[in-house]
Coordinates of C-alpha atoms and ligand atoms in Angstrom, one line a residue:
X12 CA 21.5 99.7 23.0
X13 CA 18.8 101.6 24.7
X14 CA 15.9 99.2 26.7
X15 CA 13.3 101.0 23.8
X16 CA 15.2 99.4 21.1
X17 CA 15.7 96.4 22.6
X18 CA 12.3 95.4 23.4
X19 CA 10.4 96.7 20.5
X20 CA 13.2 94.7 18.1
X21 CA 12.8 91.3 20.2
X22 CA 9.2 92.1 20.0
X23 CA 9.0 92.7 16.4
X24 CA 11.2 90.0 15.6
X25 CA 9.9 87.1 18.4
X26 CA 8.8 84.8 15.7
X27 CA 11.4 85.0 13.4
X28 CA 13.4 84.6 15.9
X29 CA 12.0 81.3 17.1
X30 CA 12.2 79.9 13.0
X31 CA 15.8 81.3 12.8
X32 CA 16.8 79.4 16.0
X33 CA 16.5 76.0 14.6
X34 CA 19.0 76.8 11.4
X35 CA 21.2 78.8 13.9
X36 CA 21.7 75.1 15.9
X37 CA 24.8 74.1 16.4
X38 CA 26.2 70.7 16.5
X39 CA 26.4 70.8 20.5
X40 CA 23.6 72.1 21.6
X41 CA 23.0 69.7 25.2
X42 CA 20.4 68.8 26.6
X43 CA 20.3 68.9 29.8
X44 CA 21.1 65.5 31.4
X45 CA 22.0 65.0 35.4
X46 CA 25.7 63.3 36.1
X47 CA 24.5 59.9 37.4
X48 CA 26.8 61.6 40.8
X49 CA 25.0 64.9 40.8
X50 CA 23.2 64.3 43.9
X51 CA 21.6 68.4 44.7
X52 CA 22.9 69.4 48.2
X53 CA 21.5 72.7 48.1
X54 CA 18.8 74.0 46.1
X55 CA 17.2 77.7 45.2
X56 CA 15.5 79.9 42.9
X57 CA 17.1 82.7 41.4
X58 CA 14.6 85.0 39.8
X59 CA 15.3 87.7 37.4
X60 CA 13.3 90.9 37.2
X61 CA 13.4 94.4 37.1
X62 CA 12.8 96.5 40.5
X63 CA 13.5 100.0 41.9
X64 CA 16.8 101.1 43.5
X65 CA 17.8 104.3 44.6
X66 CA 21.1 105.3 43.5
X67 CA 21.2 108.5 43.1
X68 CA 20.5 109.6 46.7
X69 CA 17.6 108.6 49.1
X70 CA 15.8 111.9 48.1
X71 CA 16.5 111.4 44.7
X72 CA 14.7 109.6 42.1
X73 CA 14.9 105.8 41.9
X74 CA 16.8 104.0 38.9
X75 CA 14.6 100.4 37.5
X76 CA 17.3 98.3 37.7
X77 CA 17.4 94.5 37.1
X78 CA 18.7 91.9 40.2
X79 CA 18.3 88.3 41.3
X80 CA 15.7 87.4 43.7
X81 CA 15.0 91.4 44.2
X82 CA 18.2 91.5 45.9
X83 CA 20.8 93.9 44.5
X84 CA 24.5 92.1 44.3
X85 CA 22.4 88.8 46.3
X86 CA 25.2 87.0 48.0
X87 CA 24.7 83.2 48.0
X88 CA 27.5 81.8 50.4
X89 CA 27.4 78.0 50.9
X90 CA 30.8 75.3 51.8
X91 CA 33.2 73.7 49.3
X92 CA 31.6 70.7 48.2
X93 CA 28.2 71.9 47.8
X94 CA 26.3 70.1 45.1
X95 CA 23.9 73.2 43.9
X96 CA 20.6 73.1 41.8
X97 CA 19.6 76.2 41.0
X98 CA 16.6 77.2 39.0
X99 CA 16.5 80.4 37.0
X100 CA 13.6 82.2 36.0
X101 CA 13.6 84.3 33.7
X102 CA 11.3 87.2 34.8
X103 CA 12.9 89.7 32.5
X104 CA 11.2 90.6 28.9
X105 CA 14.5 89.9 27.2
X106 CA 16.0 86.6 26.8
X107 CA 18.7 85.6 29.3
X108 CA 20.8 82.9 30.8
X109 CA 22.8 82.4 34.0
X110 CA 26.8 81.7 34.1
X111 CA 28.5 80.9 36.9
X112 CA 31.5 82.8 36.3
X113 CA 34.9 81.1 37.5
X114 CA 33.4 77.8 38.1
X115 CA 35.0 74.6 36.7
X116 CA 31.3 72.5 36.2
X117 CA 30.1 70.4 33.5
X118 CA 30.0 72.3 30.2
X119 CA 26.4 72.0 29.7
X120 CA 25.4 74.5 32.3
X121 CA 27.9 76.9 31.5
X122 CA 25.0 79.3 30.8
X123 CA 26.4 80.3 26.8
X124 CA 23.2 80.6 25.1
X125 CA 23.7 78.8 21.2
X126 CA 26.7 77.0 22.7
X127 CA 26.0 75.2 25.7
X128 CA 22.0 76.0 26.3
X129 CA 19.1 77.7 24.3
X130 CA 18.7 81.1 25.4
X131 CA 16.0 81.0 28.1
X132 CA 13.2 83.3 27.1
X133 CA 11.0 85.4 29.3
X134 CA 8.8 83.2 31.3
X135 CA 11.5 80.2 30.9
X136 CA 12.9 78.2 33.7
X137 CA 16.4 76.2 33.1
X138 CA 17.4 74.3 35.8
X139 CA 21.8 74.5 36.7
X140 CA 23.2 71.7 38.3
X141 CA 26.8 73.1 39.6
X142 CA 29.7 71.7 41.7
X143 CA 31.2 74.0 43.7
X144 CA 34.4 71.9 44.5
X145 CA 36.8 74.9 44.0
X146 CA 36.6 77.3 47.1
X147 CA 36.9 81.2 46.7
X148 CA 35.3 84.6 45.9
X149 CA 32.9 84.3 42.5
X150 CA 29.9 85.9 41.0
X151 CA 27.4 85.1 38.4
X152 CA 25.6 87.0 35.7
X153 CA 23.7 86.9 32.4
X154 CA 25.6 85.8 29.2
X155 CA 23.3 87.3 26.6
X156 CA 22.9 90.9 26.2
X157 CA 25.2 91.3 28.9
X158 CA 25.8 95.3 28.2
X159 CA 22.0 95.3 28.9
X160 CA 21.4 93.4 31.9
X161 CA 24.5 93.1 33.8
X162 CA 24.5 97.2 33.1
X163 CA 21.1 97.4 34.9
X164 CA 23.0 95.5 37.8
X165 CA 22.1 92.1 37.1
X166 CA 24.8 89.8 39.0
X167 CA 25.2 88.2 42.1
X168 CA 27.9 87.0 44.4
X169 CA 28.8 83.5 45.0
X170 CA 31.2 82.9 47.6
X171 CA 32.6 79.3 48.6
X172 CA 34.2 79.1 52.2
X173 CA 36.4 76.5 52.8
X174 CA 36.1 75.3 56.5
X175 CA 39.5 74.9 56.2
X176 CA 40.8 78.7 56.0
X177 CA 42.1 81.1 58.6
X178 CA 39.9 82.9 61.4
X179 CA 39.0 86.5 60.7
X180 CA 37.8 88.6 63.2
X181 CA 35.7 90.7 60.7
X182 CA 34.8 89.5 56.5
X183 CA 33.6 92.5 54.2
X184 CA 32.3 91.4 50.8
X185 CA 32.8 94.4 48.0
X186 CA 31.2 94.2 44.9
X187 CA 31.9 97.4 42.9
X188 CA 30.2 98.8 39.6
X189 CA 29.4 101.8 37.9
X190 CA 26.4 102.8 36.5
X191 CA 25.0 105.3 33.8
X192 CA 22.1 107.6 34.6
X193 CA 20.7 111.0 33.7
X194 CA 19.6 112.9 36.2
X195 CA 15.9 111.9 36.4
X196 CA 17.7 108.1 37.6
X197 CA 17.3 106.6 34.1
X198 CA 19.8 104.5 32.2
X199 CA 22.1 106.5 29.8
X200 CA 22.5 104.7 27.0
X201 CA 24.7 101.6 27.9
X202 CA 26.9 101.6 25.6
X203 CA 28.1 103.9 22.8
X204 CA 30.1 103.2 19.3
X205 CA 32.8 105.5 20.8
X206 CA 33.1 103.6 23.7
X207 CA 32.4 100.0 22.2
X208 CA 35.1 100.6 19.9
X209 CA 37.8 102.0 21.9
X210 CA 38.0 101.7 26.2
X211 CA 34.1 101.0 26.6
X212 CA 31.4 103.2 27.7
X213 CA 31.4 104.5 31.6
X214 CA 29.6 105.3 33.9
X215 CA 29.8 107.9 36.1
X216 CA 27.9 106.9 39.0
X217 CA 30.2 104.6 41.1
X218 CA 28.9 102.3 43.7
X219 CA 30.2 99.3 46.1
X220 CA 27.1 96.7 47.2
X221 CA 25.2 99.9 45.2
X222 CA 25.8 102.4 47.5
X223 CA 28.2 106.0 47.0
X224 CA 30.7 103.7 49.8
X225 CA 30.7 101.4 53.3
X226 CA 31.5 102.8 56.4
X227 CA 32.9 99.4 57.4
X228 CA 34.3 97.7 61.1
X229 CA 36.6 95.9 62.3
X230 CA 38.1 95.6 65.8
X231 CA 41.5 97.4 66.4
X232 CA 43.9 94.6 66.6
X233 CA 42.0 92.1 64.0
X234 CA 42.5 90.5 61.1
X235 CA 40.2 91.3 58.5
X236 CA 39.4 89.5 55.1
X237 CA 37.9 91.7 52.0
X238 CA 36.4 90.2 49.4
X239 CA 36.3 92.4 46.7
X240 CA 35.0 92.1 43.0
X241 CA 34.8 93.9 40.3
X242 CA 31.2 93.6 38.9
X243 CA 31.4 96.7 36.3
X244 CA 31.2 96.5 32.5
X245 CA 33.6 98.3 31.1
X246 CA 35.8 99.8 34.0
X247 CA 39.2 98.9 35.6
X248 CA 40.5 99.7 38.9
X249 CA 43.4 99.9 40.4
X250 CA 43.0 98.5 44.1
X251 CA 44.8 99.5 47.0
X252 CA 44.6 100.1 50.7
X253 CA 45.7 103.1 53.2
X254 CA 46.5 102.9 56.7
X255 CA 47.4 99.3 56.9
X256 CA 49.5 96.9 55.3
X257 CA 47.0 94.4 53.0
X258 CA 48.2 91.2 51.9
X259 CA 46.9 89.4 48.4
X260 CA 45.4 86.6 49.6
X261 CA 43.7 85.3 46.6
X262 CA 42.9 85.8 42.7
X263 CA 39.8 84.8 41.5
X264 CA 38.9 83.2 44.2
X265 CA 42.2 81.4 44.1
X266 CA 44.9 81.0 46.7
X267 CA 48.4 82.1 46.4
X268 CA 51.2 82.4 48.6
X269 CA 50.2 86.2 50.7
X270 CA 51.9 88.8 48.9
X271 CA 52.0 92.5 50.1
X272 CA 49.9 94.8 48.0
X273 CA 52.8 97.5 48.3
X274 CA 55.3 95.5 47.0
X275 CA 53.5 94.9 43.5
X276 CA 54.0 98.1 40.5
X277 CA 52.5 100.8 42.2
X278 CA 51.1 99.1 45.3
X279 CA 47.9 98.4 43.9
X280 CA 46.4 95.4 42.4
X281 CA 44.8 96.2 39.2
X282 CA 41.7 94.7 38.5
X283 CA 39.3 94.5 35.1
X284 CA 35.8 93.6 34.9
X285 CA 34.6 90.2 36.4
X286 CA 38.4 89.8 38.0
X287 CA 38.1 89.4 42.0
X288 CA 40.9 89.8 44.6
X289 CA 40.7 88.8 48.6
X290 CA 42.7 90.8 50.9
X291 CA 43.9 90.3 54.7
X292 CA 44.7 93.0 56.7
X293 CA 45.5 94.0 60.5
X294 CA 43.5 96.8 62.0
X295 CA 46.1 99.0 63.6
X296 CA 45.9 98.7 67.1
X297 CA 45.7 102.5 67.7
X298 CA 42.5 102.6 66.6
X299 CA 42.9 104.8 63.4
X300 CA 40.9 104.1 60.1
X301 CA 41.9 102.0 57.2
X302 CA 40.6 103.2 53.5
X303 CA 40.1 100.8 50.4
X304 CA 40.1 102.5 46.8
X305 CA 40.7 102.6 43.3
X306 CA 43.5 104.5 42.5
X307 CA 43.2 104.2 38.6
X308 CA 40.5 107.4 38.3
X309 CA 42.4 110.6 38.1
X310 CA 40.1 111.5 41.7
X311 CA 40.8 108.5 43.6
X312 CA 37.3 106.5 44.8
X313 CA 37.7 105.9 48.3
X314 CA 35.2 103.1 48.3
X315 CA 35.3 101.6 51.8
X316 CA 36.7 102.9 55.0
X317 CA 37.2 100.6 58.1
X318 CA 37.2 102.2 61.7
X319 CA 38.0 100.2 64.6
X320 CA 35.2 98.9 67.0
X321 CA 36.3 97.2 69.9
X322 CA 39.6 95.5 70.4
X323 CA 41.3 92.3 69.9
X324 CA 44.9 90.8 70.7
X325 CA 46.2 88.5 67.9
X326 CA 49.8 86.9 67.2
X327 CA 51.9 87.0 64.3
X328 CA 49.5 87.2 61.0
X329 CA 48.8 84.1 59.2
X330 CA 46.8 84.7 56.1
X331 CA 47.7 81.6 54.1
X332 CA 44.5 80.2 52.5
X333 CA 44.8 76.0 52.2
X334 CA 46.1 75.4 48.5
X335 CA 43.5 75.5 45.7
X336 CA 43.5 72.0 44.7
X337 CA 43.6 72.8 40.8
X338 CA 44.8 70.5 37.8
X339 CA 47.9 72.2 36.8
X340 CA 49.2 71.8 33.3
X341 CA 52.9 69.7 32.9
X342 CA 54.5 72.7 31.3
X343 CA 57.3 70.6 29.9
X344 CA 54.0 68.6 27.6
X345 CA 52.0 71.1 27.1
X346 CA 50.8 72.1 23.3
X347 CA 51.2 75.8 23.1
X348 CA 48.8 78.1 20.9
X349 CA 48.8 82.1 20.2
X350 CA 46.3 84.2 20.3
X351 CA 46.1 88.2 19.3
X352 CA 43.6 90.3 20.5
X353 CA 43.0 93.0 17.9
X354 CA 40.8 96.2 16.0
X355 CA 39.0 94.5 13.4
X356 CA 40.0 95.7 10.2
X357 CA 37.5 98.1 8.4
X358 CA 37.3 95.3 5.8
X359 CA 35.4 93.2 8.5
X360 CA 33.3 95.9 10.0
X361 CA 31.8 96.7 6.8
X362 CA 31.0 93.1 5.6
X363 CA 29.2 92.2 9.4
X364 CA 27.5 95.6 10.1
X365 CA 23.7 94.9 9.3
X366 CA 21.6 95.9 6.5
X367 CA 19.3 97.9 8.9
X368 CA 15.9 95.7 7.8
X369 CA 16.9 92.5 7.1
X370 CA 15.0 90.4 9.8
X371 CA 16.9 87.6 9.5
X372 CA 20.2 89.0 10.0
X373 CA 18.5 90.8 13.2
X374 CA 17.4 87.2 14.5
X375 CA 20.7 85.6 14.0
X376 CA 21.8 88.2 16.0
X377 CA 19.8 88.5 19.1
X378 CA 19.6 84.8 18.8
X379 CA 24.3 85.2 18.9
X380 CA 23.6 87.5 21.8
X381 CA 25.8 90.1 20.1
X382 CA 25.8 93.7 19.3
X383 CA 25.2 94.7 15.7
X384 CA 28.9 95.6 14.9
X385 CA 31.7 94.7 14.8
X386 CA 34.6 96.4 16.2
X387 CA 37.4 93.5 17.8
X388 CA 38.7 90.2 16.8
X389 CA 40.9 87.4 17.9
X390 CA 43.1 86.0 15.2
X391 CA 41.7 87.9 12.2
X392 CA 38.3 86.0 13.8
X393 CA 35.1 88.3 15.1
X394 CA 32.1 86.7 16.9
X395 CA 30.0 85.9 15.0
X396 CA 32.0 85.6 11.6
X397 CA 31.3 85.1 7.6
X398 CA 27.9 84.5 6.9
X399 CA 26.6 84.7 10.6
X400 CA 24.0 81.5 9.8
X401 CA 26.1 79.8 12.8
X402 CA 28.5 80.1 15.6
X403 CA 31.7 80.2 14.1
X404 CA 34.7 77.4 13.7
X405 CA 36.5 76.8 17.2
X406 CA 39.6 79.4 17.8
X407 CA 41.5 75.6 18.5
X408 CA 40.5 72.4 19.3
X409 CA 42.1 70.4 22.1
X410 CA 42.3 67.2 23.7
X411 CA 40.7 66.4 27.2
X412 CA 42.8 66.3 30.3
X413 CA 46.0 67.4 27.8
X414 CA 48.1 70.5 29.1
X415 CA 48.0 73.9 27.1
X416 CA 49.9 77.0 27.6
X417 CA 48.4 79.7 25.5
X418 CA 49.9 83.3 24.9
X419 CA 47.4 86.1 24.6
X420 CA 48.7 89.0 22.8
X421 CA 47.5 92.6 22.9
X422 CA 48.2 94.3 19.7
X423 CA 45.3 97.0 20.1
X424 CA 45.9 100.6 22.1
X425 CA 43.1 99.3 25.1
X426 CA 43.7 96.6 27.9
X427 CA 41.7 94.0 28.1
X428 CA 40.5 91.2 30.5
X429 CA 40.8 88.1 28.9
X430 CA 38.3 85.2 30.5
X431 CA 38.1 81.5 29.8
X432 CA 35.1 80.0 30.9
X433 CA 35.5 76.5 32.9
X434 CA 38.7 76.6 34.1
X435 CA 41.2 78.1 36.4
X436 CA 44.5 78.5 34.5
X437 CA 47.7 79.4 35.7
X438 CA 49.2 82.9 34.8
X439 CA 52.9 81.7 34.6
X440 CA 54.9 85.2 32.8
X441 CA 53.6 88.6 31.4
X442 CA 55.9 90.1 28.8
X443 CA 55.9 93.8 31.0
X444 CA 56.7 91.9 33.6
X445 CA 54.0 92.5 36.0
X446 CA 52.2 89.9 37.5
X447 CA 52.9 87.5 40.2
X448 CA 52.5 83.8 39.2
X449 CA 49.2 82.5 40.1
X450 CA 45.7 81.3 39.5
X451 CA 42.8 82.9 37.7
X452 CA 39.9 82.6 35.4
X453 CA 40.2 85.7 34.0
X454 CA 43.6 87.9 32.9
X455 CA 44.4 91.4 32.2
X456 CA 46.1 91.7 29.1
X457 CA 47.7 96.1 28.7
X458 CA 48.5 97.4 25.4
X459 CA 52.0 95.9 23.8
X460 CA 51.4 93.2 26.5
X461 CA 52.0 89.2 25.8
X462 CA 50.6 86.8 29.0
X463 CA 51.2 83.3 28.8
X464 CA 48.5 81.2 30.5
X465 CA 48.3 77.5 31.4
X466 CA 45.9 75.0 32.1
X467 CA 44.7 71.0 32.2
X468 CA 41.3 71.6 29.4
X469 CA 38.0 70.0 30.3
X470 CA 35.7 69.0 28.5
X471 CA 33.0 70.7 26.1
X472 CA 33.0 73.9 24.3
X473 CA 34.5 77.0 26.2
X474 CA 33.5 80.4 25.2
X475 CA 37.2 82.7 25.7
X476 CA 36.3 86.3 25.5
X477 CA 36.9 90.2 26.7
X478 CA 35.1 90.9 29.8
X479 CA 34.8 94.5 28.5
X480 CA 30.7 93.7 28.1
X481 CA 30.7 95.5 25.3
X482 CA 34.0 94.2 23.7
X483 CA 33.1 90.9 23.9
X484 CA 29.7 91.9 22.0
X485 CA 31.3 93.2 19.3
X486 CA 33.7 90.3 18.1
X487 CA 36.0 89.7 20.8
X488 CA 35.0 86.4 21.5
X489 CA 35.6 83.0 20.3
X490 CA 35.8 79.1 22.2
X491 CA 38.0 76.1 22.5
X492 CA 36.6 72.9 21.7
X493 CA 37.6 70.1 23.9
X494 CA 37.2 66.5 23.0
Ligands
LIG510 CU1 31.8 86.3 33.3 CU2 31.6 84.7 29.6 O1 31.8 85.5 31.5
LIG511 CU1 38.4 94.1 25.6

């Protein structure tokens, strides 16, 4: 959807947006009520609005993008255990929300406009009050018209340091995303029925912390930690390192046992949208240069390159983070549920494409936070389904603090990474075989691919979607309900 469109449709449609709203109600909608033990240790402001970036080049025209605070990829770093209120404002002229993406918090600010929150309009405030108990490498973003603003660059980083964790002698943070601009440093179109319906719109402009790529140090002889994340729409990445030997530290901001990046398929970690990695690595102690790229594109994107500065001496390695101290599901109990990710049949793209003037159909929507057609499902299901006067029916309803081990299946031609809001889950097989056990919030699921997941569910209702922006805007969502 092109910036035009949306505006002049939210402005056409503002008030019959606001009468729709109240049908479109669900059952759940909370309102926001403080944990008599949510005392705030930490408080801020996160602003949204629209500012000027170069991206093309400093003698190049500037790109309006969108951004937190002014602050392209804003990193908030604060310690395990922070209690965090954080206000949004919404200074954008679109509706918007903020989730905290890989977070395990009370449901009600889980940012999911129509499920957990009204959508926050322009000029709104909505206060968050989060728990940041887990520690590791996260981000947040919009949930509504994601394509939109997340494609303008609206996320931020949210990283939770454990006192507890190893001394580095040098920490690199490495948020990478693509962009789509014409020449003049306008947005391209974000998003295209040719890419919506197949492997998702790309752009073409590549950028780490928004710029071409880091020239990065580290001293020769140290151990380095990278946090890296990637913060694109539509694009996945195949991770690897040259020039030293990187360990896996974490996934999703989770700790496993260091594995070697060169002893996984193809040395590389691969890595869809919103997934995040840490690596550790040792800066060779002859001073040469240590490169960080994605190997998926056909050129490779050297992103990052790390040249030695100074000197240290350190002993044997020892990247171990302290276990993540996360509820893990009795496998031997659990109730087990199937899901398919699939092309919606043509039957279902006819019956929920719009009739081009029908307000209210255009209200439901924008009030959904959905794209106008539908291309993917889950279970013969599409967000939003049937008559589109409410969210749909659950995908499954569970029980609180019971164990689950759900199987995602990919029966369409495209990968996609699969994301559970609200917990971490454990990745416990894939089907091709690929994947080290270990924790995550979000999965990649290749074509022909079965992944079996596992958690302990929380509380609430818990949107479970594609992180392909604009797969999940086009039906490939749904939630668990948890009671
Ligand atoms: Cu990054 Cu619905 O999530
Ligand atoms: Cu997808």
């Amino acid at each position: 959807m092109t910036r035009g469109a949306s505006l002049s449709r939210r402005a056409f449609l503002g008030a019959a947006a606001l009468g729709a709203g109240a049908a479109l109600a669900p059952s759940r909608i909370s309102v926001a009520r403080t944990p008599a033990a949510f005392v705030p240790t930490k408080t801020l402001t996160l602003a949204s609005g629209e500012m000027d970036f170069r991206l093309l080049g400093a003698d190049r025209p500037a790109t309006r993008i969108y951004a937190y605070d002014g602050i392209p990829f804003q990193e908030l770093r604060l310690p395990r255990g922070t209690r965090l209120e954080a206000t949004f404002e919404n200074g954008l002229d679109e509706g918007s929300t903020v989730h905290f993406h890989g977070i395990r918090m009370p449901n009600e600010y889980d940012g999911v406009p129509t499920i957990t929150q009204p959508l926050i309009q322009p000029g709104g405030r909505f206060v968050y009050r989060i728990p940041l108990d887990d520690p590791g490498t996260f981000f947040f973003h919009p949930h509504c018209d994601e394509t939109g603003q997340a494609g303008r660059g609206l996320v931020g980083v949210l990283v939770v340091e454990d006192p507890r964790d190893p001394e580095f002698d040098a920490e690199h943070v490495l948020s990478l995303k693509d962009w789509r601009l014409a020449q003049d440093g306008s947005f391209l179109n974000l998003s295209e029925p040719d890419g919506a319906s197949k492997a998702g719109t790309f752009g073409a402009t590549r950028s780490v912390n928004g710029a071409p790529s880091l020239a990065l140090t580290a001293p020769a002889g140290g151990d380095v930690r990278l946090r890296i994340l990637n913060v694109d729409s539509t694009r996945i990445m195949d991770i690897g390192v040259e020039g030293a030997e990187a360990m896996l530290i974490a996934v999703d901001g989770h700790a496993l046992p260091p594995v070697s990046l060169d002893s996984l398929p193809d040395g590389v970690w691969r890595m869809g949208p919103a997934q995040r990695i840490d690596l550790a690595l040792r800066m060779p102690t002859d001073g040469s240069p240590v490169t960080i790229g994605d190997y998926r594109a056909a050129k490779v994107y050297s992103f990052a390159t790390l040249t030695a500065k100074g000197r240290v001496k350190r002993g044997k390695p020892a990247y171990a983070l302290p276990k993540a101290n996360i509820p893990r599901a009795d496998l031997k109990k659990a109730t087990r549920h199937s899901f398919t990710l699939q092309q919606a049949t043509d039957s279902a793209v006819k019956e929920l494409s719009l009739p081009p003037d029908d307000p209210l159909a255009k209200a439901l929507l924008d009030s959904l936070c959905v794209g106008s057609t539908t291309y993917w499902g889950i279970n013969q299901n599409s967000w939003p389904t049937g008559e589109r006067r409410s969210v749909p029916p659950p995908l499954a309803t569970m029980k609180a603090d019971a164990s689950y081990r759900v199987e995602i299946k990919n029966e369409t031609r495209f990968p996609h990474p699969v994301h559970l809001h609200g917990h971490a889950f454990e990745v416990l097989s894939s089907s091709l075989d690929r994947l080290p056990r270990h924790l995550a919030d979000t999965v990649l699921v290749q074509p022909g691919e079965a992944v079996e997941i596992a958690f302990v569910a929380a509380p609430g209702d818990w949107v479970f979607h594609c992180h392909i922006l604009e797969h999940m805007e086009t039906g490939m969502m749904g939630y668990f309900r948890v009671v």
